[in-house]
Short mmCIF file of C-alpha atoms in Angstrom, two decimals:
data_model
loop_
_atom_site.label_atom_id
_atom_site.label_comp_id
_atom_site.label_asym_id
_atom_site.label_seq_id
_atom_site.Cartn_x
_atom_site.Cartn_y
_atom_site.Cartn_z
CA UNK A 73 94.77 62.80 129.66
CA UNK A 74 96.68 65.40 131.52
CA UNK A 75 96.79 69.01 130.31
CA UNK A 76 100.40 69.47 129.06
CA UNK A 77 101.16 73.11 130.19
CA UNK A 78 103.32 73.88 127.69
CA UNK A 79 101.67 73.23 124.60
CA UNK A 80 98.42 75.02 126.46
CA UNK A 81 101.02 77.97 127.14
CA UNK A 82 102.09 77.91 123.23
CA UNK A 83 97.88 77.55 122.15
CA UNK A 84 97.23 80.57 124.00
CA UNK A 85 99.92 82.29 122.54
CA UNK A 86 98.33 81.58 118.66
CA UNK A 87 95.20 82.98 120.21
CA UNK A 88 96.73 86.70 121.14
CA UNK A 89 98.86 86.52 118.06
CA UNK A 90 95.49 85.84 115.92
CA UNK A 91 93.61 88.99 117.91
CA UNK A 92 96.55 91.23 117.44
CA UNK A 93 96.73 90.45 113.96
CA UNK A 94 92.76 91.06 113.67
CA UNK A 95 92.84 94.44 115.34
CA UNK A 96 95.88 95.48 112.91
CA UNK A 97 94.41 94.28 109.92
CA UNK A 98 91.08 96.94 111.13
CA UNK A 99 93.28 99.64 111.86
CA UNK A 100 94.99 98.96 108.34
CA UNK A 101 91.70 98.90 106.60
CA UNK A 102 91.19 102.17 108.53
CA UNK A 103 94.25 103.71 107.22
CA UNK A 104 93.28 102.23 103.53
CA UNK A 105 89.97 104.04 103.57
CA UNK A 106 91.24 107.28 104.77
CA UNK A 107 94.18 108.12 102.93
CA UNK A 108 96.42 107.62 105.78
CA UNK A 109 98.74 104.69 104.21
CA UNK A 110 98.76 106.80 101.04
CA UNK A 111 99.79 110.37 102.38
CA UNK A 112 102.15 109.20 104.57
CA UNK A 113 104.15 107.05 101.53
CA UNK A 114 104.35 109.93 99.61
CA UNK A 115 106.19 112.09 102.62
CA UNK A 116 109.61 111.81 103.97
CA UNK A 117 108.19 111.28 107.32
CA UNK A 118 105.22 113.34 108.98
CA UNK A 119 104.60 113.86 112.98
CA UNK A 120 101.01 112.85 114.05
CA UNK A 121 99.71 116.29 113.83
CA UNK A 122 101.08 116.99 110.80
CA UNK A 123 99.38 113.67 109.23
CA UNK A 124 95.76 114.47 110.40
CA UNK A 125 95.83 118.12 108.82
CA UNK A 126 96.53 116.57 105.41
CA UNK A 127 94.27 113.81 105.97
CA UNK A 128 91.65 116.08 107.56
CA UNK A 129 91.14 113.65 110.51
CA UNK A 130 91.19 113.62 114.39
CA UNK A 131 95.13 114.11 115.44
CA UNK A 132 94.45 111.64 118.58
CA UNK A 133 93.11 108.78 116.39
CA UNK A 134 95.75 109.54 114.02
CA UNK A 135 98.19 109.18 116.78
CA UNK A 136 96.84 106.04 118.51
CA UNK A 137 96.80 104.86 114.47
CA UNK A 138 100.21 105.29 114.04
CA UNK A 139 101.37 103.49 117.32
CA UNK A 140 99.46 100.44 116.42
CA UNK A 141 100.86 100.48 112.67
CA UNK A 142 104.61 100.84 114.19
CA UNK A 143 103.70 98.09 116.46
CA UNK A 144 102.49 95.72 113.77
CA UNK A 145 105.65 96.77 112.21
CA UNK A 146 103.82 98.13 108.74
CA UNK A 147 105.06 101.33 109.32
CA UNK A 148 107.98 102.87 110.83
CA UNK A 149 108.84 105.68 113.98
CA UNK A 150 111.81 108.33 113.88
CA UNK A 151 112.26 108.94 117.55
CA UNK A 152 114.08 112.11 116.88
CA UNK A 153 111.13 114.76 115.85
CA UNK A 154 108.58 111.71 116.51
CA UNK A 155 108.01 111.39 112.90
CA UNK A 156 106.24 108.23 110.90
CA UNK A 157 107.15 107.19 107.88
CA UNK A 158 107.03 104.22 105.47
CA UNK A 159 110.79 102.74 104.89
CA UNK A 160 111.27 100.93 101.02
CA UNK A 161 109.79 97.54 102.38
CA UNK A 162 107.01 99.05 103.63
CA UNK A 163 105.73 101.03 100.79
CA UNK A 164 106.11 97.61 98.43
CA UNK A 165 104.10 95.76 100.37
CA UNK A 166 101.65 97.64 101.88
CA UNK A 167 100.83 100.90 99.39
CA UNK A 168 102.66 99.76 96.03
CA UNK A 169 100.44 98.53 93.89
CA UNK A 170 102.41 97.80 90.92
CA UNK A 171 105.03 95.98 93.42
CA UNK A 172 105.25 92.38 92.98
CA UNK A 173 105.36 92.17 96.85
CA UNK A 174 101.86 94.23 97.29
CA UNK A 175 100.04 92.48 99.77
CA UNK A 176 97.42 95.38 101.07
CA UNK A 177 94.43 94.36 99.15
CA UNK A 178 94.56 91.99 101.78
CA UNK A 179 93.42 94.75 104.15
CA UNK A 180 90.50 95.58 101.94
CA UNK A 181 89.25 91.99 101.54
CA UNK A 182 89.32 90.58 105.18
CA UNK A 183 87.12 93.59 107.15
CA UNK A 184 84.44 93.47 105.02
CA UNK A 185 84.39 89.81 104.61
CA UNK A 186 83.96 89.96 108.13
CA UNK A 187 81.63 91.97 108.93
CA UNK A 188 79.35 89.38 107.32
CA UNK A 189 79.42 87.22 110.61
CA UNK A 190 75.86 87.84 112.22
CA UNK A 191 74.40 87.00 108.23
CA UNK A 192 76.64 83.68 108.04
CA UNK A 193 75.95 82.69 111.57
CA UNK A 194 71.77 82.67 109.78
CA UNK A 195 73.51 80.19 107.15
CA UNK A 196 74.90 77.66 110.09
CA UNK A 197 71.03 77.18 111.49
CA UNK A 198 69.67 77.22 107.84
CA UNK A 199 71.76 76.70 105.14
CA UNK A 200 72.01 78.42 101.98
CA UNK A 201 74.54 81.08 101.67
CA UNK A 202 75.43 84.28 100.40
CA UNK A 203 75.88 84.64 96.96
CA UNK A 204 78.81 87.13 95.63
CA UNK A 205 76.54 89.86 94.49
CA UNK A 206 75.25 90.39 97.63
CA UNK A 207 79.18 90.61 98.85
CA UNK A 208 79.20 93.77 97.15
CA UNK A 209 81.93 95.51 94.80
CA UNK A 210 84.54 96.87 97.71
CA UNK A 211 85.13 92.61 97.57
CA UNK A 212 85.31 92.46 94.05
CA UNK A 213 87.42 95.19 94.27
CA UNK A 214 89.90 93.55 97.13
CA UNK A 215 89.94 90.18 95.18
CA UNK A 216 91.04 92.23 91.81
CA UNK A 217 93.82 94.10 94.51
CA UNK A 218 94.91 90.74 96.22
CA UNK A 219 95.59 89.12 92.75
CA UNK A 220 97.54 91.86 91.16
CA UNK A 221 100.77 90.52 92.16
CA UNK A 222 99.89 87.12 90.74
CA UNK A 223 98.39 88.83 87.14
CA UNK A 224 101.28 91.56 86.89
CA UNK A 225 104.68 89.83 87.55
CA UNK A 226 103.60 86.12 87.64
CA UNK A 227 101.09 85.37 85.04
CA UNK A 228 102.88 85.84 81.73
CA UNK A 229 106.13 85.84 82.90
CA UNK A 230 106.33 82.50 85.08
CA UNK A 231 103.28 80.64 85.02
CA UNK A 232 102.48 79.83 81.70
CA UNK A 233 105.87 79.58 80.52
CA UNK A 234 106.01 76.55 82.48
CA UNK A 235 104.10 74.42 80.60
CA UNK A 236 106.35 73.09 77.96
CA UNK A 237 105.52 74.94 74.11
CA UNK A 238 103.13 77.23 75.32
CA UNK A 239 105.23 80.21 75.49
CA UNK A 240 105.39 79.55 71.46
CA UNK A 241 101.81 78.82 70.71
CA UNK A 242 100.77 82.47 72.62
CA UNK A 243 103.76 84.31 70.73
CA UNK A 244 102.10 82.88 67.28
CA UNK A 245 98.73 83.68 68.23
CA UNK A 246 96.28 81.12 69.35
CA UNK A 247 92.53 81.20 71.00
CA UNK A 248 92.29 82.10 75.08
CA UNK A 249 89.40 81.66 77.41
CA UNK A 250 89.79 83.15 81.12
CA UNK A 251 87.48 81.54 83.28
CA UNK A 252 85.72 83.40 85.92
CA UNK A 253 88.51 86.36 85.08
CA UNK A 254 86.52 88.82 87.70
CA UNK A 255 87.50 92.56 86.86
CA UNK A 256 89.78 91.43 84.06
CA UNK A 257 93.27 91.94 85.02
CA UNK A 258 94.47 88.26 84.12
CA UNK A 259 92.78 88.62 80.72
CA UNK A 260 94.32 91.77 80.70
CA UNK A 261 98.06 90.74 81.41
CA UNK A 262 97.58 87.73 78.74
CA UNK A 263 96.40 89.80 75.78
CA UNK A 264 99.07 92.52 76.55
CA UNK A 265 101.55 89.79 76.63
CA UNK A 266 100.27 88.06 73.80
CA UNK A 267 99.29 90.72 71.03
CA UNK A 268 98.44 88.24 68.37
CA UNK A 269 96.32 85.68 70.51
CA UNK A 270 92.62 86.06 70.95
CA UNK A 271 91.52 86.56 74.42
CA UNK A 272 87.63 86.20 76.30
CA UNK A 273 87.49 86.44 79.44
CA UNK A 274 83.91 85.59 81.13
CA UNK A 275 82.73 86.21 84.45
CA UNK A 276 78.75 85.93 85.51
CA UNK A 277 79.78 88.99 87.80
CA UNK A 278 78.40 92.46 85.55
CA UNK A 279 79.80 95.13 87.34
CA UNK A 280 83.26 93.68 87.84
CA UNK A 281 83.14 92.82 83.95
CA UNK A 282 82.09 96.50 83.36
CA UNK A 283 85.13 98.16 85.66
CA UNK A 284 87.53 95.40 83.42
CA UNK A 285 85.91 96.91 80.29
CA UNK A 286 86.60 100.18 81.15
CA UNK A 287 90.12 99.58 82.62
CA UNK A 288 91.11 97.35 79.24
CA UNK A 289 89.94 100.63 77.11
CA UNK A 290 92.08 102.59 79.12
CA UNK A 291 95.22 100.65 78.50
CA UNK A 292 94.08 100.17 74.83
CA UNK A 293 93.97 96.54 75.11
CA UNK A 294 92.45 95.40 71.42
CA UNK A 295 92.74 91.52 71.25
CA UNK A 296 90.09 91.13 74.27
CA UNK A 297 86.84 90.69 75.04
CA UNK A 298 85.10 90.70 78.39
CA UNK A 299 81.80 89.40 78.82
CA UNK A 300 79.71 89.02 81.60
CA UNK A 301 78.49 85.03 81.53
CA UNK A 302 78.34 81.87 83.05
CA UNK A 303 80.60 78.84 81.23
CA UNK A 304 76.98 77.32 80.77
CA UNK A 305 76.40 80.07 78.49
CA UNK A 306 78.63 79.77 76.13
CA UNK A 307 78.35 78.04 73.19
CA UNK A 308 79.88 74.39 73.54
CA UNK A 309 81.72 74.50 70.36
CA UNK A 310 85.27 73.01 70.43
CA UNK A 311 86.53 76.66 69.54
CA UNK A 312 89.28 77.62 71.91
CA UNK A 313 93.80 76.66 72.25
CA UNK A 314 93.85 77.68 75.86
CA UNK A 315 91.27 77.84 79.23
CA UNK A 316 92.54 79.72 82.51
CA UNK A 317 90.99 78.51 85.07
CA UNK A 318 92.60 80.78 87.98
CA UNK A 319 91.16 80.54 91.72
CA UNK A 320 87.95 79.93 90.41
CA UNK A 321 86.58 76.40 89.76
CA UNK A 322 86.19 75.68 93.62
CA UNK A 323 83.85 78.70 94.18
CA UNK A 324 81.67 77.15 91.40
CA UNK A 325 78.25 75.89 91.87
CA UNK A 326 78.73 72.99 89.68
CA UNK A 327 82.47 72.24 89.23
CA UNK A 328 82.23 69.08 87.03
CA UNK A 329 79.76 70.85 84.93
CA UNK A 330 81.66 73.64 85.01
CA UNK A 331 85.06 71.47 83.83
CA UNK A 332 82.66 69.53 81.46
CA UNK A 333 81.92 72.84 79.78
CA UNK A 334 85.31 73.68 79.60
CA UNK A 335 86.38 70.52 78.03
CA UNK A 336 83.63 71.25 75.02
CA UNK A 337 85.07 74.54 74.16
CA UNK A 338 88.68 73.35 73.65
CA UNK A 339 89.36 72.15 70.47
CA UNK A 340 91.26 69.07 70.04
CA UNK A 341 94.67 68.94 71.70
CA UNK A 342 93.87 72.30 73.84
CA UNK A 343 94.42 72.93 77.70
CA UNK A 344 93.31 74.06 80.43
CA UNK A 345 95.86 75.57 82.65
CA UNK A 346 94.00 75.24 85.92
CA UNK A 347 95.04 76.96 89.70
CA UNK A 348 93.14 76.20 93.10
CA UNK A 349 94.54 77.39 96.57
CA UNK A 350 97.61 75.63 97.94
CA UNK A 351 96.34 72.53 100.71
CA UNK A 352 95.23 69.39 101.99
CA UNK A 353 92.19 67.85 102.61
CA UNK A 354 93.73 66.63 105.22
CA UNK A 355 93.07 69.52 108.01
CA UNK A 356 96.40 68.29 110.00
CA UNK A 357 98.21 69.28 107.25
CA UNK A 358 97.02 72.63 107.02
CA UNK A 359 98.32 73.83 110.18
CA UNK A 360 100.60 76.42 107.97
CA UNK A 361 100.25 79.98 106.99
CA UNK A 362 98.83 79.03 103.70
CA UNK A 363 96.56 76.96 104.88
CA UNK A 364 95.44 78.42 107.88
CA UNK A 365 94.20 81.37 105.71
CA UNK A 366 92.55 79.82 103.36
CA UNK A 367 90.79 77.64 105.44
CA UNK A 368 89.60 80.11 107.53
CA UNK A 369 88.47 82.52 104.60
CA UNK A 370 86.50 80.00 102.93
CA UNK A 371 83.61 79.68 104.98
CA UNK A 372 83.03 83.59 104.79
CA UNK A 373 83.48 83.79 100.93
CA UNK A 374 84.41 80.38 99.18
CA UNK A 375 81.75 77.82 100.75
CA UNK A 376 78.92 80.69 101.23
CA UNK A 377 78.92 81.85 97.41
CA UNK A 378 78.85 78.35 96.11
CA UNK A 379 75.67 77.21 98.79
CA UNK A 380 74.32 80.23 97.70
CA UNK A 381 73.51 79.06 94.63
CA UNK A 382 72.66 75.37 96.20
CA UNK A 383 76.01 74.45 95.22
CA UNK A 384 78.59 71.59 95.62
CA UNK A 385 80.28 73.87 98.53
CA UNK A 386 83.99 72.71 98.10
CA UNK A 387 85.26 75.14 100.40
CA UNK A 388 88.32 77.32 99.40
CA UNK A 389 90.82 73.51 99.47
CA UNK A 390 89.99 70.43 97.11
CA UNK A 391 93.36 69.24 97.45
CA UNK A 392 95.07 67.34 94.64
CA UNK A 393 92.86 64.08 94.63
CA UNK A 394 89.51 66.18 94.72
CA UNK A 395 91.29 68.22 91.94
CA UNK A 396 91.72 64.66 90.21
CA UNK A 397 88.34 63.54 90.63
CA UNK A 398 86.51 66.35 89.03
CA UNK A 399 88.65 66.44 85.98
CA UNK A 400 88.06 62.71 85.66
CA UNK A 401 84.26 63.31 86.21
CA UNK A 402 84.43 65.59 83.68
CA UNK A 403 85.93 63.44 80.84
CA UNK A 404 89.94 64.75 81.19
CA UNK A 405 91.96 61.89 80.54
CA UNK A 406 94.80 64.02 80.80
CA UNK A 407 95.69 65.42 84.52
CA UNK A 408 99.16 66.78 85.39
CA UNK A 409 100.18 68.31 88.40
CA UNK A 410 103.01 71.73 87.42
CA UNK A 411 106.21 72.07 88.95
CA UNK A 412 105.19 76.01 89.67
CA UNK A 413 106.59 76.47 93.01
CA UNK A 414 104.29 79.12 94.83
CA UNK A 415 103.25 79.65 99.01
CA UNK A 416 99.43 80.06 98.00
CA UNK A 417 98.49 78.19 94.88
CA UNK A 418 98.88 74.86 93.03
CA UNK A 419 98.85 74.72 89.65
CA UNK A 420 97.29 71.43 87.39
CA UNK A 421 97.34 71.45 83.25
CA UNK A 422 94.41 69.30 81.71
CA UNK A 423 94.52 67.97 77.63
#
């Protein structure tokens, strides 16, 4: 077959694209880590020099920081007094936390994850993996920081009030199980939201169960409690209204056991309101932003952590019909796909 010159032109293309966006999302983690991202949103614009005094840093690293930054367009360049500064877009989505558009946890997650290379190139000759403790908590930490958007603005306010009744059932007060919850924050956002419903959130994860402790006493969050545990733990007593199951059941050793357990806690007529990455397992059909992130994440975090534990190793995308499978291995007889419209995430509700 002859080489088509254009579509090799547009291939190569991707290829610089992906290594310039690699080398910006280092020099972001960079700025993360240092206080450089932070200092410089709280100013009115600084010049080079006057950024690596208050950071206490090297003024020509600052200065070969910033012109990367203003070329990856996450921060922005007064020509007049060469001055940097972070316009209103900028700030929400790259040092805003409590934006719904924050998106810098994403600098936090990716650089360590891969930095992991040399270990996961072991797991290609051997198999196994590596588990999430091992990961360490600056990922924990990232995961907590990518999801905020999703927990804070989403959650409560969007999600579950698209599953018909449900919205009334949390207002009255009813039983709520979050499922591998992490450091807390959706458990958080539904008992805040829902003062008179019950919530447990589990995750077999200690320290990020301790940090969601400690940040739920902080906010004087009552109707919670975080526990660090596996589903298998648990009790299988049909004793909760409502399971979240949020970005979690694919990383899962055992996901039909896992959805089997589930099913024994609810009591009769209670759901799961289940969420797994947006995808195909079709790999043509991820050739899209969503996809092309998750699939490329997963072997350095979703696949690894599940092997670790000699798991089933779904990978980060099940697609719908693997979604549909487990939940029919497990004993659902009820499977419904959401009309939640989101770039990352679908969203299925189980009876």
């Amino acid at each position: 077959m002859a080489l088509n010159h254009d579509r090799a032109k547009e291939l190569s293309q991707k290829v610089a694209a992906d290594a310039a966006g690699a080398f910006a999302v280092g020099l972001a983690y960079i700025g993360r880590q240092t206080g450089l991202f932070d200092v410089l949103s709280k100013s009115d614009g600084l010049t080079s020099a006057e950024l690596a005094s208050a950071c206490g840093l090297n003024e020509r690293y600052v200065r070969e920081w910033l012109r990367g930054m203003v070329a990856a367009e996450y921060i922005d360049f007064q020509v007049e007094g060469s001055r940097y500064y972070l316009n209103e877009t900028q700030k929400s989505v790259i040092t805003d936390q409590e934006s719904p558009f924050f998106t810098g946890g994403v600098f936090q997650f990716v650089l360590p994850s891969l930095m992991y290379a040399p270990r996961l190139m072991e797991c290609f000759h051997s198999g196994g993996g590596i588990s999430f403790s091992e990961l360490g908590p600056e990922i924990a930490a990232a995961i907590d920081l990518m999801h905020r958007p999703w927990f804070d603005h989403l959650l409560t306010n969007e999600w579950l009030p698209a599953v018909a009744g449900l919205s009334d059932k949390l207002a009255a007060g009813i039983k709520v199980l979050d499922v591998g919850c992490g450091l807390g924050r959706s458990s958080i956002a539904v008992a805040r939201a829902y003062p008179n419903c019950n919530v447990t959130g589990i995750d077999p994860h200690s320290e990020s169960i301790e940090r969601g402790i400690e940040s739920a006493s902080q906010q004087g969050v009552k109707n919670l409690r975080l526990e660090a545990a596996a589903l298998e733990m648990l009790p299988h007593a049909s004793e909760f209204d409502l399971v979240l199951a949020i970005d979690s059941i694919h990383d899962m050793p055992d996901p039909v056991a896992a959805l089997s357990a589930v099913k024994a806690l609810l009591k009769p007529g209670g759901q799961v309101f289940w969420s797994e990455p947006a995808g195909s397992e079709n790999p043509l059909e991820n050739r899209n932003l969503p996809g092309k992130l998750r699939a490329n994440l997963s072997p350095f975090h979703c696949l690894t952590v599940s092997l670790a534990c000699r798991g089933a190793g779904l990978g980060a995308i099940m697609g719908e019909s693997k979604a549909r499978e487990l939940a029919s291995a497990a004993g659902f007889k009820s499977f419904n796909k959401l009309e939640i419209v989101h770039p990352m995430q679908v969203f299925y509700l189980l009876q």
